[in-house]
mmCIF file of C-alpha atoms in Angstrom:
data_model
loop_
_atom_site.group_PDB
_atom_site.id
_atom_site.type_symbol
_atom_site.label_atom_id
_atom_site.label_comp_id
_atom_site.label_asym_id
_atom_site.label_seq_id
_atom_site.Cartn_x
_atom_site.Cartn_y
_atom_site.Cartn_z
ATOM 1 C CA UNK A 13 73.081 86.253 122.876
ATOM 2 C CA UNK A 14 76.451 85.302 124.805
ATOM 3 C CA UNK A 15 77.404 88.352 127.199
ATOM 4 C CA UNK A 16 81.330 89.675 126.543
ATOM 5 C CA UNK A 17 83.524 88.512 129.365
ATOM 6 C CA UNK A 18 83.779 90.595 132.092
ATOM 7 C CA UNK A 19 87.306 90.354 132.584
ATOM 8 C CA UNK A 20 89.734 92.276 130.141
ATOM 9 C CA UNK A 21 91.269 90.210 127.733
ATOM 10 C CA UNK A 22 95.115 89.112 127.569
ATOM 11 C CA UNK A 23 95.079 89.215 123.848
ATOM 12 C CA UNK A 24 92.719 91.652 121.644
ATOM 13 C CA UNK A 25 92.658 89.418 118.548
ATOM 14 C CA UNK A 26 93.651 85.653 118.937
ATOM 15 C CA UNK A 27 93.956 83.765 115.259
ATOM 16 C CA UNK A 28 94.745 79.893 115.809
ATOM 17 C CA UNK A 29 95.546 78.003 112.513
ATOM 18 C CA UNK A 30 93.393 80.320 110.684
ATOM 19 C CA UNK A 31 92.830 78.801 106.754
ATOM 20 C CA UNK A 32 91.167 80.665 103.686
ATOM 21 C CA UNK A 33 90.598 78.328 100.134
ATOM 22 C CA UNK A 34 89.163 80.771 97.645
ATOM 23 C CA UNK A 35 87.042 78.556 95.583
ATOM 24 C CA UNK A 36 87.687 78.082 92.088
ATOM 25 C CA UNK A 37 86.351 79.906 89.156
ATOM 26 C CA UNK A 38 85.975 79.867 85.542
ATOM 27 C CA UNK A 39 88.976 82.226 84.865
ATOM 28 C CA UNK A 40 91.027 81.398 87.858
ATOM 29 C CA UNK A 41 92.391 78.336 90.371
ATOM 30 C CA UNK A 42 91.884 77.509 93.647
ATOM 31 C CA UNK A 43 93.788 80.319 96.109
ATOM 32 C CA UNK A 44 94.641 78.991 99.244
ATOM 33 C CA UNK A 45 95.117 82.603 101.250
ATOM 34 C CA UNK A 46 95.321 81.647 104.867
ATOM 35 C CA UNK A 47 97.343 78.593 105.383
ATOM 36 C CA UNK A 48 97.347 78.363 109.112
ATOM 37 C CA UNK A 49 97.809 81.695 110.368
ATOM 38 C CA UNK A 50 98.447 82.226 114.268
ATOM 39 C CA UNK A 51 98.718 85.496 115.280
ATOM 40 C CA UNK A 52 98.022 87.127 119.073
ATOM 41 C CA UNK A 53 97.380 90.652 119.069
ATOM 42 C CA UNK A 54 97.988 91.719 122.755
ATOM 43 C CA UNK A 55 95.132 94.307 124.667
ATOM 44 C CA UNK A 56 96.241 97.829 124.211
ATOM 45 C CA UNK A 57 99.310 97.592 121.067
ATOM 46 C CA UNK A 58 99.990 99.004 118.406
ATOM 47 C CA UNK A 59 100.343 96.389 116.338
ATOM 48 C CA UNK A 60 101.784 96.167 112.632
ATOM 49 C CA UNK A 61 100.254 93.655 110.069
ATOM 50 C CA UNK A 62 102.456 94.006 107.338
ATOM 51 C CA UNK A 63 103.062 91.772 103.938
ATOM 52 C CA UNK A 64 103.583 92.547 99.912
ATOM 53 C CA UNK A 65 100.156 92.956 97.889
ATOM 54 C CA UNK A 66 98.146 89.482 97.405
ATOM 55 C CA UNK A 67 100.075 87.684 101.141
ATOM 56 C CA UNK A 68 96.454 87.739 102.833
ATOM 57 C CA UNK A 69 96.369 90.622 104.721
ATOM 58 C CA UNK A 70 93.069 91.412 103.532
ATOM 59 C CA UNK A 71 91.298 88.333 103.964
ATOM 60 C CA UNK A 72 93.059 87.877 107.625
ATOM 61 C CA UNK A 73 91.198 91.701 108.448
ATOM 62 C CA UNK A 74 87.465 90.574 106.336
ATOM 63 C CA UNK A 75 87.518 87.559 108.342
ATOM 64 C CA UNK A 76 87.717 89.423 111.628
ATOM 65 C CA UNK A 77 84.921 92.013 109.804
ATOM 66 C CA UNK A 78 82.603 89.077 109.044
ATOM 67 C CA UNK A 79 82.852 89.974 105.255
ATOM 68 C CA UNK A 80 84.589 86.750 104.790
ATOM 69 C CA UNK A 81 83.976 83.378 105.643
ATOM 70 C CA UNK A 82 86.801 81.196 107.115
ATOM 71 C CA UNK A 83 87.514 77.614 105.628
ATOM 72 C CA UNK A 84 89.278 76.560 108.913
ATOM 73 C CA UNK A 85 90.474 77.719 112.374
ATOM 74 C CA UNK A 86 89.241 79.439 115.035
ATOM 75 C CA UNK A 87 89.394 83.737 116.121
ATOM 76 C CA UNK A 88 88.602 85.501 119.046
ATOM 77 C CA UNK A 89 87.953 89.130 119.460
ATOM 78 C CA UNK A 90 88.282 90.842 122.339
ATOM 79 C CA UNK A 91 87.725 87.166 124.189
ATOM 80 C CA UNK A 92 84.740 86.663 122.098
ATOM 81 C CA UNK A 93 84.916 83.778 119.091
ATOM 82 C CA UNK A 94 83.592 85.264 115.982
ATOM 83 C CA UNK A 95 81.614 81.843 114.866
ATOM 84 C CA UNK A 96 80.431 81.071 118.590
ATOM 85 C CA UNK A 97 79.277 85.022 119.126
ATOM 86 C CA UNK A 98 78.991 86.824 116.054
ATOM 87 C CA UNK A 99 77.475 89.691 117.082
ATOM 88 C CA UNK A 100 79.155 90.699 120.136
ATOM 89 C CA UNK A 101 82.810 89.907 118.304
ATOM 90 C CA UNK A 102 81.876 92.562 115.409
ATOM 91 C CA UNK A 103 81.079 94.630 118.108
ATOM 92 C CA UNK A 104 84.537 94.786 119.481
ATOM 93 C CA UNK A 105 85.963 95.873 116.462
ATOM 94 C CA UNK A 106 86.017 98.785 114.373
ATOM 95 C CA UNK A 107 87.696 98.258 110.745
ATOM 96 C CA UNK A 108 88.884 101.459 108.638
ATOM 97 C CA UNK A 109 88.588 99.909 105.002
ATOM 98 C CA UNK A 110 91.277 101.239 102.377
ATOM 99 C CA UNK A 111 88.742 101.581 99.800
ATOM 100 C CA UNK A 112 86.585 105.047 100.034
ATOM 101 C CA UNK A 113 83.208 103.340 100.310
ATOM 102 C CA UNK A 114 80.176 105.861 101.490
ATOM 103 C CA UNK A 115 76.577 106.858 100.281
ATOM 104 C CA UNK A 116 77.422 109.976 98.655
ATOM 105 C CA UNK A 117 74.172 111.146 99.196
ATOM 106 C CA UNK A 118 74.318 111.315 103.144
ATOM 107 C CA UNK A 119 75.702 113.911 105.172
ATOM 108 C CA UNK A 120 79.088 112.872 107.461
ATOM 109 C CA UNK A 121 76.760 113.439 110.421
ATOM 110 C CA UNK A 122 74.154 111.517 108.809
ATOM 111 C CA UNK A 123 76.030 108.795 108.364
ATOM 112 C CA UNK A 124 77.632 108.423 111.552
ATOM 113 C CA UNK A 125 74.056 108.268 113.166
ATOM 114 C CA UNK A 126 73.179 105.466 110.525
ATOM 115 C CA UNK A 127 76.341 103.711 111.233
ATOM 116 C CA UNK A 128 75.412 104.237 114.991
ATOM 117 C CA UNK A 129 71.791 102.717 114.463
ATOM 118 C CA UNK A 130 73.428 99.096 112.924
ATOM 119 C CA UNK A 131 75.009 98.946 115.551
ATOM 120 C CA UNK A 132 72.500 99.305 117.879
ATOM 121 C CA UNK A 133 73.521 102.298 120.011
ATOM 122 C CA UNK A 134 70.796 104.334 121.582
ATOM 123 C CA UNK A 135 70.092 107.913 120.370
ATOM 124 C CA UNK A 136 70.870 109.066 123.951
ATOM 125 C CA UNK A 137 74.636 107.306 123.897
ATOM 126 C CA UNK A 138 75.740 108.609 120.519
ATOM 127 C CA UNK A 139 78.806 110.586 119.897
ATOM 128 C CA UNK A 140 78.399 112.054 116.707
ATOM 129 C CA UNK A 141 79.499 115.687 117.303
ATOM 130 C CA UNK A 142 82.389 114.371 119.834
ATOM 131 C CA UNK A 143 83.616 112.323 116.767
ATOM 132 C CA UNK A 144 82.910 114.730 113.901
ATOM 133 C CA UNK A 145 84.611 117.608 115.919
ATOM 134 C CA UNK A 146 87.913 114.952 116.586
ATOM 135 C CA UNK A 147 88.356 113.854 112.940
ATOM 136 C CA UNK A 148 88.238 117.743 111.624
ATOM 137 C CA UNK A 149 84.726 117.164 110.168
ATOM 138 C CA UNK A 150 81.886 119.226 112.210
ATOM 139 C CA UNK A 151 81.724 122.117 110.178
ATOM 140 C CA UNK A 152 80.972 119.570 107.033
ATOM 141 C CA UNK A 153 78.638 117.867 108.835
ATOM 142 C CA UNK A 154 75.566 118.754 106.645
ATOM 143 C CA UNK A 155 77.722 118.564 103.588
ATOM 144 C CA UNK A 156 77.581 115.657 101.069
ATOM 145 C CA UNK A 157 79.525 113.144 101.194
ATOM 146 C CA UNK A 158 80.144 113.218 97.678
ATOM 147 C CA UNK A 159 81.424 116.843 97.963
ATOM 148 C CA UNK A 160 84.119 116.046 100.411
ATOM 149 C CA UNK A 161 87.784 115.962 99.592
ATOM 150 C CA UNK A 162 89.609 112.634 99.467
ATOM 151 C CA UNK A 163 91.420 113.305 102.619
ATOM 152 C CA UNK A 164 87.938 114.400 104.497
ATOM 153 C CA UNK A 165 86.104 111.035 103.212
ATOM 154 C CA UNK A 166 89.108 109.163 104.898
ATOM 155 C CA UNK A 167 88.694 110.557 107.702
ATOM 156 C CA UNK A 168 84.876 110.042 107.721
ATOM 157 C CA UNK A 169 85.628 106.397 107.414
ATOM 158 C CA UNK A 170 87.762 106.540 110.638
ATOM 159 C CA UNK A 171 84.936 108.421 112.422
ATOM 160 C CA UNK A 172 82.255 105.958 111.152
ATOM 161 C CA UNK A 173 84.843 102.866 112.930
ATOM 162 C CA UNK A 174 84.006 105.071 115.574
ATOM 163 C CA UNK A 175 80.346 105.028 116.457
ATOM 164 C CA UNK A 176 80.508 102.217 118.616
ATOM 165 C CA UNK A 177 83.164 102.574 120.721
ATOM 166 C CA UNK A 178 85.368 99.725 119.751
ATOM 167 C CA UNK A 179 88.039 98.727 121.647
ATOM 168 C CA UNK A 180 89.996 97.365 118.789
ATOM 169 C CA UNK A 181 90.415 99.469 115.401
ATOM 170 C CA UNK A 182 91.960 97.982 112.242
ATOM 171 C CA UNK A 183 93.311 100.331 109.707
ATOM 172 C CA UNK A 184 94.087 99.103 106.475
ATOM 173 C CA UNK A 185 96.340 101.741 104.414
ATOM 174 C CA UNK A 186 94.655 104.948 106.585
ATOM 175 C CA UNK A 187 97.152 107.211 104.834
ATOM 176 C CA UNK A 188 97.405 105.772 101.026
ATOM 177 C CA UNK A 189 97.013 108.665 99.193
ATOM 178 C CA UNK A 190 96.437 111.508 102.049
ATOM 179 C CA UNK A 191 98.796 114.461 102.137
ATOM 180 C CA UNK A 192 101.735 114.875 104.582
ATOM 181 C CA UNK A 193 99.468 117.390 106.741
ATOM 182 C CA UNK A 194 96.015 115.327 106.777
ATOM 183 C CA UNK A 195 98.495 112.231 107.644
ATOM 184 C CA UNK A 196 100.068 113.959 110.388
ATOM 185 C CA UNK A 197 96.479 115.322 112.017
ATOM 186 C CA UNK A 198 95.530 111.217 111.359
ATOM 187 C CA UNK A 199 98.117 110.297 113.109
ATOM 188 C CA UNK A 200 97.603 112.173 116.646
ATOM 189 C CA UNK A 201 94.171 111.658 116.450
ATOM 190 C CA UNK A 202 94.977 107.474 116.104
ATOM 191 C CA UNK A 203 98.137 108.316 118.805
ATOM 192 C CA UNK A 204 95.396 109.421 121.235
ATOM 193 C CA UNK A 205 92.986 106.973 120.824
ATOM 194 C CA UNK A 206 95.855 104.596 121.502
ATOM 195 C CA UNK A 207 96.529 106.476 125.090
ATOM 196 C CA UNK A 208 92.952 105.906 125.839
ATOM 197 C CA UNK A 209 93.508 102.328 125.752
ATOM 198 C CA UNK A 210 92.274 101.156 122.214
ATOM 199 C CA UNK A 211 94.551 98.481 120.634
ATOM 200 C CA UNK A 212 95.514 99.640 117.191
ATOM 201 C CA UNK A 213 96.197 97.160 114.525
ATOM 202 C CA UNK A 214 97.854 98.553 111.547
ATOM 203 C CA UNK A 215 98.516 97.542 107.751
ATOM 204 C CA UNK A 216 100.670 99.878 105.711
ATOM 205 C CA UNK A 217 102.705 100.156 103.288
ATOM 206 C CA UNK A 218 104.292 102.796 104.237
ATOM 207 C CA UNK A 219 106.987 101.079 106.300
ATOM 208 C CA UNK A 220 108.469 103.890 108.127
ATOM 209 C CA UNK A 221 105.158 104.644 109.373
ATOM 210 C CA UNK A 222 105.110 101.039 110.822
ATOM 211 C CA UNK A 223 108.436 101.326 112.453
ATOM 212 C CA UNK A 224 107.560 104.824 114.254
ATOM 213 C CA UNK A 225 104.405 103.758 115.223
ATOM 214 C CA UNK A 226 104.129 100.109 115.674
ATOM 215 C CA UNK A 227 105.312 98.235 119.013
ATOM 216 C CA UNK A 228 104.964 94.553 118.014
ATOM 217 C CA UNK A 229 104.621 94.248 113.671
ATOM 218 C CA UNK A 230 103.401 90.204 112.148
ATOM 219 C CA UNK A 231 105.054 89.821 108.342
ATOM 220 C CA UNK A 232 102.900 87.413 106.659
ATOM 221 C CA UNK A 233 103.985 86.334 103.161
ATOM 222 C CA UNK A 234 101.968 83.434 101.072
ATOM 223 C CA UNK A 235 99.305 83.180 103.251
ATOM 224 C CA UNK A 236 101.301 82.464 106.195
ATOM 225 C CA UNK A 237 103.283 84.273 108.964
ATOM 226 C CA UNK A 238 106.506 84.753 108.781
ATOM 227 C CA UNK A 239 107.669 86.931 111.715
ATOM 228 C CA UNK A 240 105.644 88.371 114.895
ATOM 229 C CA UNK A 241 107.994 89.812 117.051
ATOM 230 C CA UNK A 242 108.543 93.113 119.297
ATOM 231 C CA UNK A 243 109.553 95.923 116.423
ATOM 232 C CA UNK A 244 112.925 96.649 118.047
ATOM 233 C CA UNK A 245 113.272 92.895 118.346
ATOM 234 C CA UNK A 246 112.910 92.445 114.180
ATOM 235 C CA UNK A 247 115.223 95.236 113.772
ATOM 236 C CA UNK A 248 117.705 93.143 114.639
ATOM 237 C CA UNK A 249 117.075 90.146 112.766
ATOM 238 C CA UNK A 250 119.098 91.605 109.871
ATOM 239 C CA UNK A 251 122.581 91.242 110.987
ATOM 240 C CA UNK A 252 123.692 94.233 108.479
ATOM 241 C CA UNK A 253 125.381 97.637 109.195
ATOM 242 C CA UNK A 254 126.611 100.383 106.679
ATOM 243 C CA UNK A 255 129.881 101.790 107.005
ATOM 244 C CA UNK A 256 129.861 105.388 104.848
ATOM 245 C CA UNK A 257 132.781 107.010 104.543
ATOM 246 C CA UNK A 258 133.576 110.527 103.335
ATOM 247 C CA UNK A 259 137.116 110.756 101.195
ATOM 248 C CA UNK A 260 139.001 113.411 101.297
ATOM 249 C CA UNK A 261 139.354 113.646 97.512
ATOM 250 C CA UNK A 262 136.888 112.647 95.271
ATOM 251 C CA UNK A 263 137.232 108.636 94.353
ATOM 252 C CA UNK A 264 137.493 108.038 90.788
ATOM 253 C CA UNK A 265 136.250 104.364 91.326
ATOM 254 C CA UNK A 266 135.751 101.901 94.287
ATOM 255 C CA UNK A 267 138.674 100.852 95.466
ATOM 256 C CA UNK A 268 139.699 97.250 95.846
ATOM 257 C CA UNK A 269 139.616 96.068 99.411
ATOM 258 C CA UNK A 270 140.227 93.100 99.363
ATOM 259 C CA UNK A 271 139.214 90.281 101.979
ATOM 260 C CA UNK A 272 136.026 89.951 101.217
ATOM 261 C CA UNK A 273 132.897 90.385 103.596
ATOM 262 C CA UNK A 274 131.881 93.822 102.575
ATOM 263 C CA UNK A 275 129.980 95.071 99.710
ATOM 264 C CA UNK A 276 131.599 98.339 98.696
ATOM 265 C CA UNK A 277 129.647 100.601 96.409
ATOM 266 C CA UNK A 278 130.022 104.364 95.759
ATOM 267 C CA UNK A 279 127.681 106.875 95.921
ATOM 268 C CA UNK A 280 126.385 109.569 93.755
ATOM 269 C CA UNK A 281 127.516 112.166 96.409
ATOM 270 C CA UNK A 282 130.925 110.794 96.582
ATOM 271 C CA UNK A 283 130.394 108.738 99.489
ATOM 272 C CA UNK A 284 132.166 105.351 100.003
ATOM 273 C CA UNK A 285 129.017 103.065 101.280
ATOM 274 C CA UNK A 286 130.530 99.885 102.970
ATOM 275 C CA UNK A 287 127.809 96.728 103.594
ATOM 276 C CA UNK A 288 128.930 94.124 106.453
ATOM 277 C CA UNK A 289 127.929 91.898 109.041
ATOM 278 C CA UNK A 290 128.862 92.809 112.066
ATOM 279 C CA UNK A 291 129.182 88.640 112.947
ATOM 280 C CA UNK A 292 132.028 88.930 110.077
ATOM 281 C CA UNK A 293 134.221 91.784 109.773
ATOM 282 C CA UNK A 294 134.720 94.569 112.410
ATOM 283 C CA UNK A 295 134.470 98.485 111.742
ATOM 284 C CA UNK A 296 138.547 98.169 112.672
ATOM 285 C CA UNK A 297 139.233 95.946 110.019
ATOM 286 C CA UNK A 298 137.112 97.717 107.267
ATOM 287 C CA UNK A 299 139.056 101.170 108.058
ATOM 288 C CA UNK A 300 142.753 99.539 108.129
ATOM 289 C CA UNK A 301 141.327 97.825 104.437
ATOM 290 C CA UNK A 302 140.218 101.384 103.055
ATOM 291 C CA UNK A 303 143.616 103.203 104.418
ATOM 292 C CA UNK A 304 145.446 100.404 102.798
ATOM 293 C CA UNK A 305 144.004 101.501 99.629
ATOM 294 C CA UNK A 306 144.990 104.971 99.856
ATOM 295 C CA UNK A 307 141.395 105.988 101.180
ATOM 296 C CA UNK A 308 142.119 109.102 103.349
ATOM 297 C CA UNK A 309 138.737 109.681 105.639
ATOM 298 C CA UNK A 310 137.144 113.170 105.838
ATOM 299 C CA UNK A 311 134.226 111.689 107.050
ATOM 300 C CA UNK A 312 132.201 108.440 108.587
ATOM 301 C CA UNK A 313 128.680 107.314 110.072
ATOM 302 C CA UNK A 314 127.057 103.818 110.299
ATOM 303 C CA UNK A 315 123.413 103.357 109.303
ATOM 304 C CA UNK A 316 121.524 100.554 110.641
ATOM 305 C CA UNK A 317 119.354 98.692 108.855
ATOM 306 C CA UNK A 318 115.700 99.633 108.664
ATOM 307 C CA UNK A 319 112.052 97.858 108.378
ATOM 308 C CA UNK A 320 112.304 98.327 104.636
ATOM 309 C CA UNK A 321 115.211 96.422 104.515
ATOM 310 C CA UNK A 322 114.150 93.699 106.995
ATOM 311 C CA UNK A 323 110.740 93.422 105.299
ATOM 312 C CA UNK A 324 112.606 93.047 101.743
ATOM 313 C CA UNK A 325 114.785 90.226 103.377
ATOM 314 C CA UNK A 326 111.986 88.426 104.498
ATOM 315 C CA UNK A 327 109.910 88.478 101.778
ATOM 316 C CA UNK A 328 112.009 88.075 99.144
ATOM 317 C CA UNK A 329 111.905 84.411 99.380
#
């Protein structure tokens, strides 16, 4: 067995021209789901992996889990290739699965010591209380599984990602389905792991989440990655502002502004919502167009555009 490097690694996940053929069957094609994916997660991120349903998210994080065989390409985790080192790469890695898979018949604690025994840690270097009592779950530690809420098993699924001491932790859709309060507690639990030095790597489809939390987010889209980039830096990629203006009196219809270059539309609370580019028309120009339509201002803000509307740009291709 190949030792881990001794030296941190630069990158916590490394992906060079990763490839994924799905083989065909009897009711479907061929699915080519990876089609050369590069991606470099740097040591200690948060890092988004974001894309619309089917893009390869999924097979991209199985990969890395050794649930899924690679048709070409190489991956590293935490310095270690998964083909070369198998062992020591899964090792590295703890991987939150969206789908609530458990023995129903074990208790959480029971579980986490089962999970802690594949893995090989010793009896004497096993942290199932410390975990349990972090994830909200020591007093149900003798409970069934299958008695838990849906919002406890999640969480047992974090704590079971756990038992190792990974430095890398994937979470794919922690919060799908999990109320506003068990997301929050979720959250600061994940925040602090983060603070400790564990690189987080993130899929959601909750976008907002992914734009509080995430410091560098990867759009992948057909199997192949379309943008990797620090999040404020993909902010800006959409070169679109708002302009909403307050009337004084109540607009009977939106008033022609001629020009072009802005996308006028009113809104259901009255509000005059102006789309521009900022590389075409200035805020100046837009107001002397709506006073020059008779458009007396109460009011006016700019919004900026937002993940959701950066990822819908992207992807809509």
């Amino acid at each position: 067995m190949t030792s881990q490097p001794s030296a941190l690694p630069a990158a916590a996940i490394e992906a060079v021209g990763l490839h994924k053929t799905y083989a065909a069957t009897k009711k479907q094609p061929a699915k080519h789901a990876l089609k050369g994916v590069d991606i470099t997660i740097p040591r200690g991120s948060f890092f988004g992996l974001l894309g619309p349903n089917g893009a390869g998210k999924s097979t991209f994080i199985n990969i890395l889990g050794g649930l899924v065989v690679k048709s070409g390409g190489t991956a590293k985790i935490w310095g270690v290739d998964i083909d070369q080192d198998p062992r020591n790469a899964r090792g590295a890695i703890g991987i939150v699965p969206q789908e609530l898979n458990m023995d129903p018949f074990f208790s959480p604690a029971e579980s986490l010591e089962m999970q802690a025994g594949f893995y090989g840690v010793p009896k004497s270097e096993r942290r199932t209380e410390e975990i349990l009592r972090a994830v909200g779950l020591w007093d149900k530690r003798d409970a069934y599984a299958r008695t838990l809420s849906g919002g406890m098993k999640r969480r047992l699924l974090v704590a079971k990602a756990l038992v190792h001491t990974p430095p890398v932790l994937v979470l794919d859709e922690p919060t799908a389905g999990v109320d506003v309060e068990l997301r929050r507690q979720l959250w600061d639990y994940v925040k602090s792991l983060h603070a400790q030095g564990v690189t987080i790597v993130l899929t959601t489809h909750y976008l907002e989440e992914a734009e509080e939390l995430c410091d560098t987010i990867a759009i992948i889209n057909h199997g192949q990655v379309i943008a990797c980039e620090p999040t404020a830096t993909l902010l800006k990629r959409l070169d679109q502002r708002t302009l909403v203006i307050q009337p004084q009196r109540p607009l009977p219809a939106v008033p022609a502004l001629g020009g072009g270059a802005v996308e006028a539309v009113l809104r259901a609370n009255g509000g005059l919502a102006l789309t521009y580019r900022s590389g075409s028309v200035t805020v100046e120009e837009i107001l002397d167009r709506v006073r020059a339509a008779g458009v007396a201002i109460k009011d006016l803000s700019i919004e900026e555009p937002n993940l959701e509307d950066v990822f819908v740009a992207l992807t809509r291709a």
